[in-house]
Amino acid sequence: MTPVELSRTVLHAVRRAVDEGELAVAVLPERVVVAPPGPGGCGDYATNVALQLARPAGQPAPALAELLRTRLLRTDGISDVVVTGPGFLNISLDGDADGRLVRDILRAGLRYGHSDTLAGQTVELHAAHDARAVVLMDAVARVLRSQGARPRLTCAGPPEDAWVRILGVPSDVPSDIPAGTGTGTGTDTDAPLRPVPAPADPTPLGRDAARWALLHPAPHDRPHIGDSRSEQHLAQRETNPLFRVRYAHARTRALLRNAADLGFTPEPGPLTPEGDGPLTSEGDGPLTSEGDGPVTVDGEAQGLIQLLADHPRVLAATAAHRAPDRLARHLVAVADALAPLLPSVLPLGDEKPSAAHRARLALAEAAGTVLAGGLSLLGIDAPEHL
């Protein structure tokens, strides 16, 4: 069960409670947010839907959470539901939830996290005649499409030729059409996109580095272009977050090639051999976790798995807030969480490939898939080699 499927399952439980008279709510939420549990939580996912519905339902959140808990426990694929704090529902899935998540990602490919949440909605986006504003609008439109929306783009002036050729923005954006001209049902009109402009021409950086430099900072922050830090976007070192993301993706592709040479393929499953303790790795690749001690691969993998499970929510939030910087920061977090796992994926010396190696390879491939899909939505290439 993917996070999207679990969200629908929880929403279905709410609707059934309303239909059967156990819950009185005039307006139901369109969707339910599920995410990895926070501090004090447990299980695979958590949701605050009971807290959201408590006031309109006229019931205490803990009582409402217990009502939903009873219903969710009858659902196939859910092994346990625990109510914590003021009314959070903490949900445990049956069997190998981590393995299912990896399978779901590999099955969906670059479309993992895409949904039809905004299907039927037309969203009007209008950008100032500025390179950063137009790149921001293009990235927002890509993410909106991934959630089922139909973005309609306009700009205060025709995009410059260099923006189209180098930055990859669409050339057919109508100009001089103010936002708010749409009159059709289901049309949302945004305020014009006016991020802090880049202090210098971003095109000398090339498409990928320029788009990252413009999109990684929040729209209200000044991008580092044209000053002494401009070159950092091209540097192939750990201090460059774009390099860390693209390098992590390229490493996953290299691991798949090397594994094929050794005669094994990815297969989701337990990350450590049965009966063994957590694997450790000294993290001898260019990207290592902080600290002097060995990395616990099994423990580090759980952080990576939580980030992968959170990817659909990040895409939905990026679309809702028109904030590609959220997606960019998420990709950096995924890349950094993946780094400690990479040295343990392939067998060493005379070691034979095991089920644990196949599982780690599958997890690495899933993380690389999320990185490639996220970069694509930002309009940035995910290279096979770096």
Short mmCIF file of C-alpha atoms in Angstrom, two decimals, residues 21-360:
data_model
loop_
_atom_site.label_atom_id
_atom_site.label_comp_id
_atom_site.label_asym_id
_atom_site.label_seq_id
_atom_site.Cartn_x
_atom_site.Cartn_y
_atom_site.Cartn_z
CA GLY A 21 -24.15 8.09 11.05
CA GLU A 22 -21.15 7.68 13.36
CA LEU A 23 -19.68 11.00 12.33
CA ALA A 24 -21.44 14.25 11.47
CA VAL A 25 -19.32 16.52 9.25
CA ALA A 26 -20.84 18.91 6.74
CA VAL A 27 -17.77 19.19 4.50
CA LEU A 28 -15.34 16.32 4.12
CA PRO A 29 -11.67 16.90 3.29
CA GLU A 30 -10.71 16.26 -0.33
CA ARG A 31 -7.62 14.35 0.75
CA VAL A 32 -5.92 13.07 3.88
CA VAL A 33 -2.23 13.68 4.46
CA VAL A 34 -0.21 10.67 5.64
CA ALA A 35 3.49 10.94 6.43
CA PRO A 36 6.18 9.11 8.41
CA PRO A 37 5.47 9.37 12.17
CA GLY A 38 6.98 12.29 14.03
CA PRO A 39 8.54 12.25 17.51
CA GLY A 40 6.45 10.12 19.86
CA GLY A 41 4.78 8.33 16.97
CA CYS A 42 5.09 4.72 15.84
CA GLY A 43 4.29 2.46 12.90
CA ASP A 44 4.85 3.15 9.22
CA TYR A 45 2.68 6.26 8.70
CA ALA A 46 0.75 8.81 10.73
CA THR A 47 -2.12 11.20 10.03
CA ASN A 48 -3.75 14.07 11.93
CA VAL A 49 -7.15 13.69 10.23
CA ALA A 50 -8.91 13.23 13.60
CA LEU A 51 -7.53 16.57 14.79
CA GLN A 52 -8.74 18.24 11.60
CA LEU A 53 -12.26 16.85 11.91
CA ALA A 54 -12.70 17.22 15.67
CA ARG A 55 -14.06 20.77 15.68
CA PRO A 56 -16.50 20.45 12.72
CA ALA A 57 -17.64 17.05 14.07
CA GLY A 58 -18.14 18.38 17.60
CA GLN A 59 -16.20 15.47 19.08
CA PRO A 60 -12.93 15.26 20.99
CA ALA A 61 -10.06 14.34 18.69
CA PRO A 62 -9.04 11.24 20.75
CA ALA A 63 -12.60 9.85 20.58
CA LEU A 64 -12.77 10.51 16.86
CA ALA A 65 -9.37 8.88 16.38
CA GLU A 66 -10.58 5.76 18.21
CA LEU A 67 -13.63 5.61 15.95
CA LEU A 68 -11.45 5.74 12.85
CA ARG A 69 -8.96 3.32 14.39
CA THR A 70 -11.66 0.67 14.72
CA ARG A 71 -12.59 1.06 11.07
CA LEU A 72 -9.02 1.05 9.78
CA LEU A 73 -8.21 -2.15 11.67
CA ARG A 74 -10.76 -3.96 9.49
CA THR A 75 -8.91 -2.92 6.33
CA ASP A 76 -6.76 -5.40 4.43
CA GLY A 77 -3.11 -4.41 4.47
CA ILE A 78 -3.22 -2.65 7.85
CA SER A 79 -1.86 -4.63 10.81
CA ASP A 80 -2.19 -2.10 13.64
CA VAL A 81 -3.39 1.42 14.39
CA VAL A 82 -2.28 3.27 17.52
CA VAL A 83 -3.65 6.60 18.77
CA THR A 84 -0.97 8.86 20.26
CA GLY A 85 -0.81 12.38 21.64
CA PRO A 86 -3.88 14.56 21.14
CA GLY A 87 -5.33 12.24 18.47
CA PHE A 88 -2.72 11.21 15.91
CA LEU A 89 -3.41 7.93 14.11
CA ASN A 90 -0.23 5.85 13.72
CA ILE A 91 -0.69 3.10 11.14
CA SER A 92 1.37 -0.07 10.68
CA LEU A 93 1.10 -1.96 7.42
CA ASP A 94 1.09 -5.73 7.03
CA GLY A 95 4.25 -7.62 6.16
CA ASP A 96 7.23 -6.02 4.51
CA ALA A 97 6.07 -2.41 4.17
CA ASP A 98 9.57 -1.27 3.16
CA GLY A 99 9.77 -3.88 0.43
CA ARG A 100 6.35 -2.92 -0.87
CA LEU A 101 7.34 0.74 -0.97
CA VAL A 102 10.45 -0.09 -3.03
CA ARG A 103 8.37 -2.25 -5.38
CA ASP A 104 5.82 0.53 -5.77
CA ILE A 105 8.54 3.04 -6.65
CA LEU A 106 10.18 0.74 -9.17
CA ARG A 107 6.80 -0.08 -10.70
CA ALA A 108 5.81 3.59 -11.05
CA GLY A 109 9.24 4.69 -12.24
CA LEU A 110 9.69 8.41 -12.80
CA ARG A 111 5.96 8.89 -12.16
CA TYR A 112 6.19 7.81 -8.51
CA GLY A 113 4.38 10.45 -6.45
CA HIS A 114 2.25 11.62 -9.38
CA SER A 115 -1.47 11.68 -8.66
CA ASP A 116 -4.84 12.87 -9.93
CA THR A 117 -5.51 14.97 -6.83
CA LEU A 118 -5.91 18.15 -8.91
CA ALA A 119 -7.59 16.48 -11.89
CA GLY A 120 -10.07 18.79 -13.63
CA GLN A 121 -8.52 21.95 -12.18
CA THR A 122 -7.13 24.64 -14.46
CA VAL A 123 -4.52 26.79 -12.72
CA GLU A 124 -3.54 30.13 -14.22
CA LEU A 125 0.08 31.10 -13.68
CA HIS A 126 1.40 34.52 -14.66
CA ALA A 127 5.08 35.46 -14.51
CA ALA A 128 6.88 38.76 -14.58
CA HIS A 129 9.19 39.23 -17.58
CA ASP A 130 12.20 37.98 -15.67
CA ALA A 131 14.34 34.88 -16.16
CA ARG A 132 13.83 33.57 -12.64
CA ALA A 133 10.09 34.19 -12.69
CA VAL A 134 9.66 32.34 -15.99
CA VAL A 135 11.81 29.38 -14.84
CA LEU A 136 9.84 29.27 -11.58
CA MET A 137 6.56 29.26 -13.51
CA ASP A 138 7.78 26.45 -15.77
CA ALA A 139 8.81 24.29 -12.78
CA VAL A 140 5.54 24.95 -10.95
CA ALA A 141 3.62 24.00 -14.09
CA ARG A 142 5.53 20.71 -14.36
CA VAL A 143 4.71 19.78 -10.77
CA LEU A 144 1.06 20.84 -11.15
CA ARG A 145 0.76 18.53 -14.16
CA SER A 146 2.19 15.69 -12.08
CA GLN A 147 -0.77 16.16 -9.72
CA GLY A 148 -3.36 16.16 -12.50
CA ALA A 149 -3.87 19.93 -12.93
CA ARG A 150 -3.94 21.82 -16.23
CA PRO A 151 -1.73 24.89 -15.85
CA ARG A 152 -2.30 27.83 -18.15
CA LEU A 153 0.82 30.00 -18.48
CA THR A 154 1.12 33.68 -19.34
CA CYS A 155 4.00 36.11 -19.09
CA ALA A 156 4.33 39.88 -18.94
CA GLY A 157 6.40 39.72 -22.11
CA PRO A 158 7.66 37.14 -24.61
CA PRO A 159 10.37 34.89 -23.10
CA GLU A 160 13.82 35.88 -24.28
CA ASP A 161 15.40 33.59 -26.86
CA ALA A 162 18.26 32.69 -24.48
CA TRP A 163 15.75 31.66 -21.80
CA VAL A 164 14.16 29.26 -24.27
CA ARG A 165 17.41 27.91 -25.76
CA ILE A 166 19.48 27.66 -22.58
CA LEU A 167 17.10 27.61 -19.63
CA GLY A 168 14.56 25.34 -21.32
CA VAL A 169 11.45 27.45 -20.70
CA PRO A 170 8.58 27.03 -23.18
CA SER A 171 8.63 29.35 -26.16
CA ASP A 172 4.87 29.50 -26.70
CA VAL A 173 3.87 31.31 -23.50
CA PRO A 174 1.33 34.04 -24.35
CA SER A 175 2.40 37.52 -23.27
CA ASP A 176 0.65 40.65 -22.07
CA ILE A 177 -2.28 38.63 -20.72
CA PRO A 178 -2.89 39.54 -17.09
CA ALA A 179 -3.63 36.80 -14.61
CA GLY A 180 -7.29 36.29 -13.77
CA THR A 181 -8.70 36.28 -17.30
CA GLY A 182 -9.92 32.69 -17.02
CA THR A 183 -13.64 32.35 -16.42
CA GLY A 184 -14.20 28.61 -16.69
CA THR A 185 -15.43 26.50 -13.80
CA GLY A 186 -12.68 24.89 -11.84
CA THR A 187 -10.12 27.56 -12.69
CA ASP A 188 -7.75 28.81 -9.98
CA THR A 189 -6.01 32.13 -10.55
CA ASP A 190 -2.72 32.70 -8.76
CA ALA A 191 -1.09 35.98 -7.88
CA PRO A 192 1.65 36.80 -10.40
CA LEU A 193 4.91 34.98 -9.75
CA ARG A 194 7.45 37.61 -8.75
CA PRO A 195 10.43 35.96 -7.05
CA VAL A 196 13.47 38.00 -6.08
CA PRO A 197 15.21 38.44 -9.46
CA ALA A 198 18.60 36.94 -10.11
CA PRO A 199 21.27 39.63 -9.65
CA ALA A 200 22.96 38.62 -12.93
CA ASP A 201 22.27 36.72 -16.13
CA PRO A 202 21.97 32.99 -15.21
CA THR A 203 22.45 31.64 -18.74
CA PRO A 204 26.30 31.36 -18.59
CA LEU A 205 25.81 28.57 -16.04
CA GLY A 206 24.03 26.38 -18.58
CA ARG A 207 20.58 24.88 -18.27
CA ASP A 208 20.95 22.49 -15.32
CA ALA A 209 23.09 24.62 -13.02
CA ALA A 210 21.15 27.79 -13.85
CA ARG A 211 17.75 26.22 -13.17
CA TRP A 212 19.01 24.77 -9.88
CA ALA A 213 20.51 28.13 -8.87
CA LEU A 214 17.15 29.81 -9.55
CA LEU A 215 14.88 27.14 -8.03
CA HIS A 216 16.77 25.82 -4.99
CA PRO A 217 16.43 29.06 -2.98
CA ALA A 218 12.93 29.98 -1.83
CA PRO A 219 11.35 32.60 -4.14
CA HIS A 220 11.83 35.32 -1.52
CA ASP A 221 15.57 34.55 -1.21
CA ARG A 222 18.23 36.02 -3.46
CA PRO A 223 19.93 33.44 -5.71
CA HIS A 224 23.72 33.30 -5.69
CA ILE A 225 24.42 34.23 -9.29
CA GLY A 226 26.95 36.74 -10.54
CA ASP A 227 29.01 36.93 -7.34
CA SER A 228 31.96 34.90 -6.08
CA ARG A 229 29.60 32.04 -5.16
CA SER A 230 28.21 31.69 -8.67
CA GLU A 231 30.81 29.08 -9.62
CA GLN A 232 29.71 26.82 -6.77
CA HIS A 233 26.79 25.69 -8.93
CA LEU A 234 29.26 24.14 -11.39
CA ALA A 235 31.68 22.69 -8.83
CA GLN A 236 31.86 18.89 -8.62
CA ARG A 237 32.28 18.69 -4.87
CA GLU A 238 30.17 17.97 -1.82
CA THR A 239 29.53 21.62 -1.03
CA ASN A 240 27.42 21.83 -4.20
CA PRO A 241 23.95 20.36 -3.44
CA LEU A 242 23.14 19.88 -7.14
CA PHE A 243 26.31 17.83 -7.55
CA ARG A 244 25.36 15.68 -4.53
CA VAL A 245 21.94 14.95 -6.01
CA ARG A 246 23.18 14.16 -9.51
CA TYR A 247 26.18 12.21 -8.22
CA ALA A 248 23.94 10.07 -6.01
CA HIS A 249 21.73 9.29 -9.00
CA ALA A 250 24.72 8.46 -11.21
CA ARG A 251 26.09 6.16 -8.48
CA THR A 252 22.83 4.19 -8.41
CA ARG A 253 23.02 3.70 -12.17
CA ALA A 254 26.65 2.60 -11.92
CA LEU A 255 25.74 0.10 -9.17
CA LEU A 256 23.07 -1.42 -11.40
CA ARG A 257 25.61 -1.82 -14.22
CA ASN A 258 28.21 -3.32 -11.89
CA ALA A 259 25.66 -5.69 -10.35
CA ALA A 260 24.66 -6.89 -13.81
CA ASP A 261 28.32 -7.64 -14.51
CA LEU A 262 28.38 -9.72 -11.30
CA GLY A 263 25.25 -11.56 -12.37
CA PHE A 264 22.61 -10.27 -9.95
CA THR A 265 19.65 -7.93 -10.16
CA PRO A 266 17.67 -5.84 -7.64
CA GLU A 267 15.00 -7.55 -5.55
CA PRO A 268 13.23 -5.76 -2.66
CA GLY A 269 13.54 -7.49 0.70
CA PRO A 270 15.41 -7.40 4.04
CA LEU A 271 18.55 -5.29 3.91
CA THR A 272 20.57 -7.54 6.22
CA PRO A 273 21.09 -11.30 6.04
CA GLU A 274 18.62 -13.20 8.22
CA GLY A 275 20.00 -13.64 11.70
CA ASP A 276 22.74 -11.03 11.27
CA GLY A 277 23.00 -7.76 13.14
CA PRO A 278 22.94 -4.41 11.37
CA LEU A 279 25.56 -4.02 8.67
CA THR A 280 28.14 -1.30 9.05
CA SER A 281 30.13 0.55 6.44
CA GLU A 282 32.98 2.97 6.76
CA GLY A 283 31.40 5.03 3.94
CA ASP A 284 34.52 5.06 1.79
CA GLY A 285 32.90 6.77 -1.21
CA PRO A 286 33.26 10.48 -1.97
CA LEU A 287 30.01 11.11 -0.11
CA THR A 288 30.01 9.97 3.54
CA SER A 289 27.87 10.66 6.56
CA GLU A 290 29.22 12.92 9.26
CA GLY A 291 31.06 11.44 12.22
CA ASP A 292 34.14 9.27 12.70
CA GLY A 293 32.44 5.97 13.53
CA PRO A 294 31.08 3.35 11.15
CA VAL A 295 27.69 3.88 9.50
CA THR A 296 24.89 1.50 10.49
CA VAL A 297 23.47 0.71 7.07
CA ASP A 298 20.22 -0.84 8.31
CA GLY A 299 19.52 2.15 10.56
CA GLU A 300 20.51 4.70 7.94
CA ALA A 301 18.29 2.93 5.40
CA GLN A 302 15.22 3.59 7.53
CA GLY A 303 15.78 7.34 7.22
CA LEU A 304 16.09 6.96 3.45
CA ILE A 305 12.94 4.83 3.28
CA GLN A 306 10.98 7.46 5.21
CA LEU A 307 12.12 10.14 2.78
CA LEU A 308 11.11 8.00 -0.20
CA ALA A 309 7.71 7.35 1.39
CA ASP A 310 7.32 11.11 1.91
CA HIS A 311 7.96 11.96 -1.76
CA PRO A 312 4.27 11.99 -2.83
CA ARG A 313 3.46 14.40 0.00
CA VAL A 314 6.37 16.65 -1.00
CA LEU A 315 5.12 16.80 -4.59
CA ALA A 316 1.60 17.64 -3.41
CA ALA A 317 2.95 20.39 -1.11
CA THR A 318 5.18 21.75 -3.89
CA ALA A 319 2.15 22.02 -6.15
CA ALA A 320 -0.08 23.53 -3.47
CA HIS A 321 2.43 26.20 -2.41
CA ARG A 322 3.91 26.82 -5.91
CA ALA A 323 7.30 26.19 -4.27
CA PRO A 324 9.81 24.11 -6.27
CA ASP A 325 12.40 24.86 -3.59
CA ARG A 326 10.58 22.31 -1.38
CA LEU A 327 11.19 19.62 -3.96
CA ALA A 328 14.82 20.68 -4.45
CA ARG A 329 15.53 20.47 -0.71
CA HIS A 330 13.80 17.09 -0.54
CA LEU A 331 16.05 15.74 -3.31
CA VAL A 332 19.13 16.90 -1.40
CA ALA A 333 17.85 15.09 1.71
CA VAL A 334 17.28 11.89 -0.29
CA ALA A 335 20.77 12.06 -1.82
CA ASP A 336 22.39 12.64 1.57
CA ALA A 337 20.43 9.77 3.15
CA LEU A 338 21.38 7.46 0.28
CA ALA A 339 25.13 8.09 0.58
CA PRO A 340 25.87 5.80 3.57
CA LEU A 341 24.09 2.87 1.90
CA LEU A 342 26.05 2.92 -1.35
CA PRO A 343 29.32 1.27 -0.20
CA SER A 344 27.41 -1.79 1.08
CA VAL A 345 25.38 -2.52 -2.06
CA LEU A 346 27.90 -4.69 -3.92
CA PRO A 347 29.66 -7.75 -2.46
CA LEU A 348 33.31 -7.29 -1.53
CA GLY A 349 36.21 -9.56 -2.44
CA ASP A 350 35.17 -13.21 -2.69
CA GLU A 351 31.78 -12.53 -1.14
CA LYS A 352 28.86 -13.93 -3.14
CA PRO A 353 25.81 -11.76 -3.93
CA SER A 354 23.11 -12.42 -1.32
CA ALA A 355 19.44 -11.57 -0.93
CA ALA A 356 20.55 -8.62 1.23
CA HIS A 357 22.73 -7.31 -1.60
CA ARG A 358 19.79 -7.58 -4.00
CA ALA A 359 17.57 -5.73 -1.51
CA ARG A 360 20.08 -2.92 -1.03
#
